[in-house]
One Martini backbone bead per residue (centre of mass of N, CA, C, O) as a GRO file, in nm:
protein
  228
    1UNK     BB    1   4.534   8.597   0.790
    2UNK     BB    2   4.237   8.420   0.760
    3UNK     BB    3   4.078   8.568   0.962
    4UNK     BB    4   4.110   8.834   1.144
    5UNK     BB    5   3.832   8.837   1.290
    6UNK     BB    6   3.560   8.740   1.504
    7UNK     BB    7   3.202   8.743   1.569
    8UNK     BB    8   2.923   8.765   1.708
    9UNK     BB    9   2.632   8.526   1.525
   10UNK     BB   10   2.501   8.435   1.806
   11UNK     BB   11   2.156   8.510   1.912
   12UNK     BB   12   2.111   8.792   1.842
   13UNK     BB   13   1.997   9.130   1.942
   14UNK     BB   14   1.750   9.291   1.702
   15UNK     BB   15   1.687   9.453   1.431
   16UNK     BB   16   1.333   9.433   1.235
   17UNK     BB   17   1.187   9.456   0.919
   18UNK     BB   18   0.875   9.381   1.013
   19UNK     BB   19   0.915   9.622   1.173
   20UNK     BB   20   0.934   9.903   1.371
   21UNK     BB   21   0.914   9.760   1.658
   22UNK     BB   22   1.138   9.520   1.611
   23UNK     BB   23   1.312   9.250   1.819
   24UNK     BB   24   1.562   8.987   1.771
   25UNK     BB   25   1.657   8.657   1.741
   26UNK     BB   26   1.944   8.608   1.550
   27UNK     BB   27   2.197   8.430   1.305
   28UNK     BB   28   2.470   8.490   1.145
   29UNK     BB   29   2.618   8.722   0.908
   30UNK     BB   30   2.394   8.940   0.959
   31UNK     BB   31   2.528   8.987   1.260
   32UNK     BB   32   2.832   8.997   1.269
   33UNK     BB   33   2.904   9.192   1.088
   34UNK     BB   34   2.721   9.446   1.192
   35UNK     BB   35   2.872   9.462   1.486
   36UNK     BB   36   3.172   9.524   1.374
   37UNK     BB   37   3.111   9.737   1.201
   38UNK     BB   38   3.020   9.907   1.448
   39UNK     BB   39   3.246   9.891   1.677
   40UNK     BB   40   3.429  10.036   1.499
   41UNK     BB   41   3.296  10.306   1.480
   42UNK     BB   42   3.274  10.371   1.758
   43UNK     BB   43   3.593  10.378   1.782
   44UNK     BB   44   3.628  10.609   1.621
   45UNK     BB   45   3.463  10.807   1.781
   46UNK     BB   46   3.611  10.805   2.032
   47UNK     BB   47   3.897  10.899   1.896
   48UNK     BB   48   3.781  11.153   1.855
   49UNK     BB   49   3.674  11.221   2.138
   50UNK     BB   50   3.975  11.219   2.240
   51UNK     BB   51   4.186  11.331   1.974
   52UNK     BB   52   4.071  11.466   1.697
   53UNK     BB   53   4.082  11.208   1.547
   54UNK     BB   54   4.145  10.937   1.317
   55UNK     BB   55   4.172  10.638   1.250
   56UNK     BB   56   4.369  10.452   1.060
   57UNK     BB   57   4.313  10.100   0.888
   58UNK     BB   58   4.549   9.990   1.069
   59UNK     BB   59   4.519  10.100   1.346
   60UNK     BB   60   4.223   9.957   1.373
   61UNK     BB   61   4.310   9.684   1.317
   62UNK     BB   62   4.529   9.662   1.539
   63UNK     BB   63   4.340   9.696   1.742
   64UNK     BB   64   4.143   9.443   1.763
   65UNK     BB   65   4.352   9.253   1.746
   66UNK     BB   66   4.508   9.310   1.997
   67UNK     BB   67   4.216   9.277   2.152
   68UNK     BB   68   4.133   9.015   2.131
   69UNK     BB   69   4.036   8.728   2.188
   70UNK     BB   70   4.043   8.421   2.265
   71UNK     BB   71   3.932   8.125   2.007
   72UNK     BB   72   4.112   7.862   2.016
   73UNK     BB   73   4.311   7.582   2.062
   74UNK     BB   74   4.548   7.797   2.085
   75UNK     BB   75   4.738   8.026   2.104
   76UNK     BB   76   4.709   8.231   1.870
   77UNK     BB   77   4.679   8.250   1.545
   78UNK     BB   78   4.409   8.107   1.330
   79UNK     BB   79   4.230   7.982   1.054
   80UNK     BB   80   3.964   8.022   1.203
   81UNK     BB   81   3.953   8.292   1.422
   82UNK     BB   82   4.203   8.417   1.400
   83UNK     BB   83   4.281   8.671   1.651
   84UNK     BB   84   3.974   8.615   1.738
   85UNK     BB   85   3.758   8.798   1.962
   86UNK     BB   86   3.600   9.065   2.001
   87UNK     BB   87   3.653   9.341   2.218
   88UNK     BB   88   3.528   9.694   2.267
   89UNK     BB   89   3.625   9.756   2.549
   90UNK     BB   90   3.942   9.690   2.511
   91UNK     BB   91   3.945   9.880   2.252
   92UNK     BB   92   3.833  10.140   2.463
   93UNK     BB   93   4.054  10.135   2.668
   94UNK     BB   94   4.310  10.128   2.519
   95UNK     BB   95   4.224  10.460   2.447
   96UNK     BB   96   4.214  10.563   2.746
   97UNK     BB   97   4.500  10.397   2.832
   98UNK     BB   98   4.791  10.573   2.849
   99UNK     BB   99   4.982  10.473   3.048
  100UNK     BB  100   5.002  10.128   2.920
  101UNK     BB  101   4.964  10.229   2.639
  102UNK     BB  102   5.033  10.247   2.254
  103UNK     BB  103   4.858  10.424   1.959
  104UNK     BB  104   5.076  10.444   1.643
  105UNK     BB  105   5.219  10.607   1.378
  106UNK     BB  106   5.468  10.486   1.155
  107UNK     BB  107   5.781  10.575   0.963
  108UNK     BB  108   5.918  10.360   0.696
  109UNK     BB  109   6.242  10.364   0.562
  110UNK     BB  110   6.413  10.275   0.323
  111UNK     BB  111   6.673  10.072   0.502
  112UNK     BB  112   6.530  10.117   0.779
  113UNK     BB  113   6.437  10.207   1.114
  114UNK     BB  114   6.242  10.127   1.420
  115UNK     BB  115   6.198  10.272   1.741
  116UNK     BB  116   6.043  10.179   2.092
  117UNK     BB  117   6.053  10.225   2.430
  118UNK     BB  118   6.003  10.037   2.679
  119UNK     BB  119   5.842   9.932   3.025
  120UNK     BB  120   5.834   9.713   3.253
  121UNK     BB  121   5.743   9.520   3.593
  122UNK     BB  122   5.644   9.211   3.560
  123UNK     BB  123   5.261   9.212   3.585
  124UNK     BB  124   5.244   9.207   3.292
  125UNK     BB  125   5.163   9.146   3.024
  126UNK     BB  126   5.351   9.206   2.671
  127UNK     BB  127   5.187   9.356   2.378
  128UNK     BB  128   5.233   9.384   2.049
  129UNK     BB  129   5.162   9.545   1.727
  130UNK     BB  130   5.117   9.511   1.376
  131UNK     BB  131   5.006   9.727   1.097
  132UNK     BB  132   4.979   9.761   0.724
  133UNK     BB  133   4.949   9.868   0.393
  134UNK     BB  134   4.965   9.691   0.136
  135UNK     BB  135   5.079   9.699  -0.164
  136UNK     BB  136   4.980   9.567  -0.442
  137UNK     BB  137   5.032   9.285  -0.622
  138UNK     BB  138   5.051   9.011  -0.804
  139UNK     BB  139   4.875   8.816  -1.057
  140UNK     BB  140   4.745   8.496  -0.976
  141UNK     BB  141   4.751   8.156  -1.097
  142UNK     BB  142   4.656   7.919  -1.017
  143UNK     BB  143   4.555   7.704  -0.799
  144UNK     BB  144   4.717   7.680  -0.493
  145UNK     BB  145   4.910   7.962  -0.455
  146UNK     BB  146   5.195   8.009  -0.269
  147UNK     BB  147   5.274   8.261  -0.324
  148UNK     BB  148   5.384   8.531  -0.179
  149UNK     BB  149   5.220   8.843  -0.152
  150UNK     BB  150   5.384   9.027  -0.033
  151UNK     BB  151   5.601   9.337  -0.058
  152UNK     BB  152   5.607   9.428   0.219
  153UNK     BB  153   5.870   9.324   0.451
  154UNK     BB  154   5.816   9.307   0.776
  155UNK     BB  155   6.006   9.342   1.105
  156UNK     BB  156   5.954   9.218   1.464
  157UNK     BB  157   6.115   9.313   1.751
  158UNK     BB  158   6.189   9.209   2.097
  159UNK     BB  159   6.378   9.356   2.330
  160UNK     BB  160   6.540   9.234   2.623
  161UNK     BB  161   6.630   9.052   2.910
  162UNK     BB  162   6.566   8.763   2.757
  163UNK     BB  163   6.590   8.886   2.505
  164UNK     BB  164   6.473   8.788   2.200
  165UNK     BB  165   6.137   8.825   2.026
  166UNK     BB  166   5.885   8.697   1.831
  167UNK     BB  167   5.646   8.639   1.614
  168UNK     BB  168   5.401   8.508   1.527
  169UNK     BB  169   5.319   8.165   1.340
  170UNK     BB  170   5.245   8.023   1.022
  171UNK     BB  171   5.142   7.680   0.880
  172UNK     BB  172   4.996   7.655   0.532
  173UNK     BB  173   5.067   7.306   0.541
  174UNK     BB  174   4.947   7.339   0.849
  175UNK     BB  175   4.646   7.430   0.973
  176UNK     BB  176   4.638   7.293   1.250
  177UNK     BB  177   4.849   7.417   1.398
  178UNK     BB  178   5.018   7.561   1.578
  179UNK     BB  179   5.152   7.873   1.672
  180UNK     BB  180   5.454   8.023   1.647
  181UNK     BB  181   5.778   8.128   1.641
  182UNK     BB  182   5.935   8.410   1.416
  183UNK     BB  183   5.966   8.446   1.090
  184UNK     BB  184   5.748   8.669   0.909
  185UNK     BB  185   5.643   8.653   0.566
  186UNK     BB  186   5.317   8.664   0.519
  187UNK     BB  187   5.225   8.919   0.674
  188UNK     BB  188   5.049   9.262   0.776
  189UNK     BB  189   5.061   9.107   1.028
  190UNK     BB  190   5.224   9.139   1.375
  191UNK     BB  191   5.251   8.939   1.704
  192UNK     BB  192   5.390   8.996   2.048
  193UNK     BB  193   5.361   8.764   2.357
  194UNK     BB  194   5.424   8.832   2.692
  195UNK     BB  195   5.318   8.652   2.983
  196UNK     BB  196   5.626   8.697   3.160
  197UNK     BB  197   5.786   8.932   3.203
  198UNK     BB  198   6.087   9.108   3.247
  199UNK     BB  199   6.201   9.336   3.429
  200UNK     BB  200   6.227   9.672   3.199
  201UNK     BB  201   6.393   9.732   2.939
  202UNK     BB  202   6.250   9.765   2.615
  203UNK     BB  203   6.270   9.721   2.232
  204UNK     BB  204   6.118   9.834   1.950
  205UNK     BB  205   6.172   9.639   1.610
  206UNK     BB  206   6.167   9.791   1.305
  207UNK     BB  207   6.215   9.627   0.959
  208UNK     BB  208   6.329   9.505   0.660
  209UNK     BB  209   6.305   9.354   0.333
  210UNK     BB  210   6.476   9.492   0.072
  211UNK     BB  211   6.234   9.692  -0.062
  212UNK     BB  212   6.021   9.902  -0.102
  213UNK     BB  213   5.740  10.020  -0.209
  214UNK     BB  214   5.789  10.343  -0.208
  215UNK     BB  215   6.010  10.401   0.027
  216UNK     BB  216   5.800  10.322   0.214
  217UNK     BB  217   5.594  10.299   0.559
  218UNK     BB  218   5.346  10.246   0.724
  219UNK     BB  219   5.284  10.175   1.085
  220UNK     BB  220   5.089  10.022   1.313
  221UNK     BB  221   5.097  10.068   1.653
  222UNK     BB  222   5.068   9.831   1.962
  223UNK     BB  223   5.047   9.878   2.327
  224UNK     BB  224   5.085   9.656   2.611
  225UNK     BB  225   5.185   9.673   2.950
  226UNK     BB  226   5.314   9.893   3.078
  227UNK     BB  227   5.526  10.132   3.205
  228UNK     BB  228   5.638  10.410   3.307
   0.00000   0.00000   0.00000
């Protein structure tokens, strides 16, 4: 899903070329790029500066995924908007509580599974998100190859009193249509969206298909909404 998320890049107010201490509002890729890029520094910066260590570009890809805005015409991402618009505040609060959320690295290895028990209390949504760096694929010729890319082909779902929730997905064959939810084989960011789930306790359940790649898959997790 391309793009990842997008940022405000209208009418910012920012320092100018133009001279010294010059500042003004414009628009365009050239404010919301670097929006994007420096409030991810920052978050960087806040990460080292609460646990000791920086995330690595997986666990903050998932950050900011987890935490953006809705931006489109409906639920979940799209081809528009990606998974929404930046919110650096929402993803420096879930840095800062750790009470109610959880972002870490984790690794499957081939063949295995992953799983990591949460709790709701049934008044918060809650909202897991996986993302890995996937490895190379192979190069593809001719125009609209619809081939998919992936190679490690991971698989999150959500265990729990309401039965099994499955992470959104797109269909590429008709990009305007609303998100729903399957086995998503096409992404390496996959993200699993309970509006009102019901008390108790969930299992969030990570597997692959085939081999892996290398043996092995690191992959961040990111999970809000939970209870003691």
């Amino acid at each position: 899903i391309k793009p990842d998320v997008v940022g405000n890049g209208v009418f910012v107010y920012s320092t100018s070329s133009s001279g010294d201490f010059i500042y003004y509002s414009t628009s365009g890729t050239s404010m919301s790029s670097p929006n994007v890029a420096g409030s991810m520094l920052l978050l960087q910066e806040m990460h080292h500066d609460t646990f000791g260590s920086y995330m690595t570009s997986a666990e903050l890809k998932a950050l900011v995924i987890h935490t953006a805005d809705e931006a489109g015409p409906a639920d979940g991402p799209d081809y528009q908007h990606g998974w929404g618009m930046l919110n650096t505040l929402k993803a420096a609060q879930l840095i800062d509580d750790t009470s109610s959320n959880d972002l870490f690295l984790a690794t499957l290895n081939n063949g295995g599974s992953f799983s990591h028990n949460i709790a709701s209390d049934g008044t918060s949504p809650l909202r897991v998100t996986i993302c890995w760096n996937d490895p190379a694929g192979n190069q593809k010729f001719g125009l609209d190859n619809a081939t998919p890319d992936l190679v490690n082909d991971l698989d999150v779902r959500l265990l729990g009193p309401g039965g099994t929730s499955f992470p959104y997905i797109l269909d590429p064959a008709n990009p305007g249509t609303a998100a729903t939810t399957g086995d998503n084989t096409l992404d390496n960011v996959e993200q699993i969206y309970l509006a009102n789930p019901q008390a108790g306790n969930y299992s969030i359940q990570i597997t692959h298909k085939g081999s892996l790649q290398g043996a092995s898959q690191d992959v961040a997790i990111v999970v809000s909404g939970t209870s003691p």
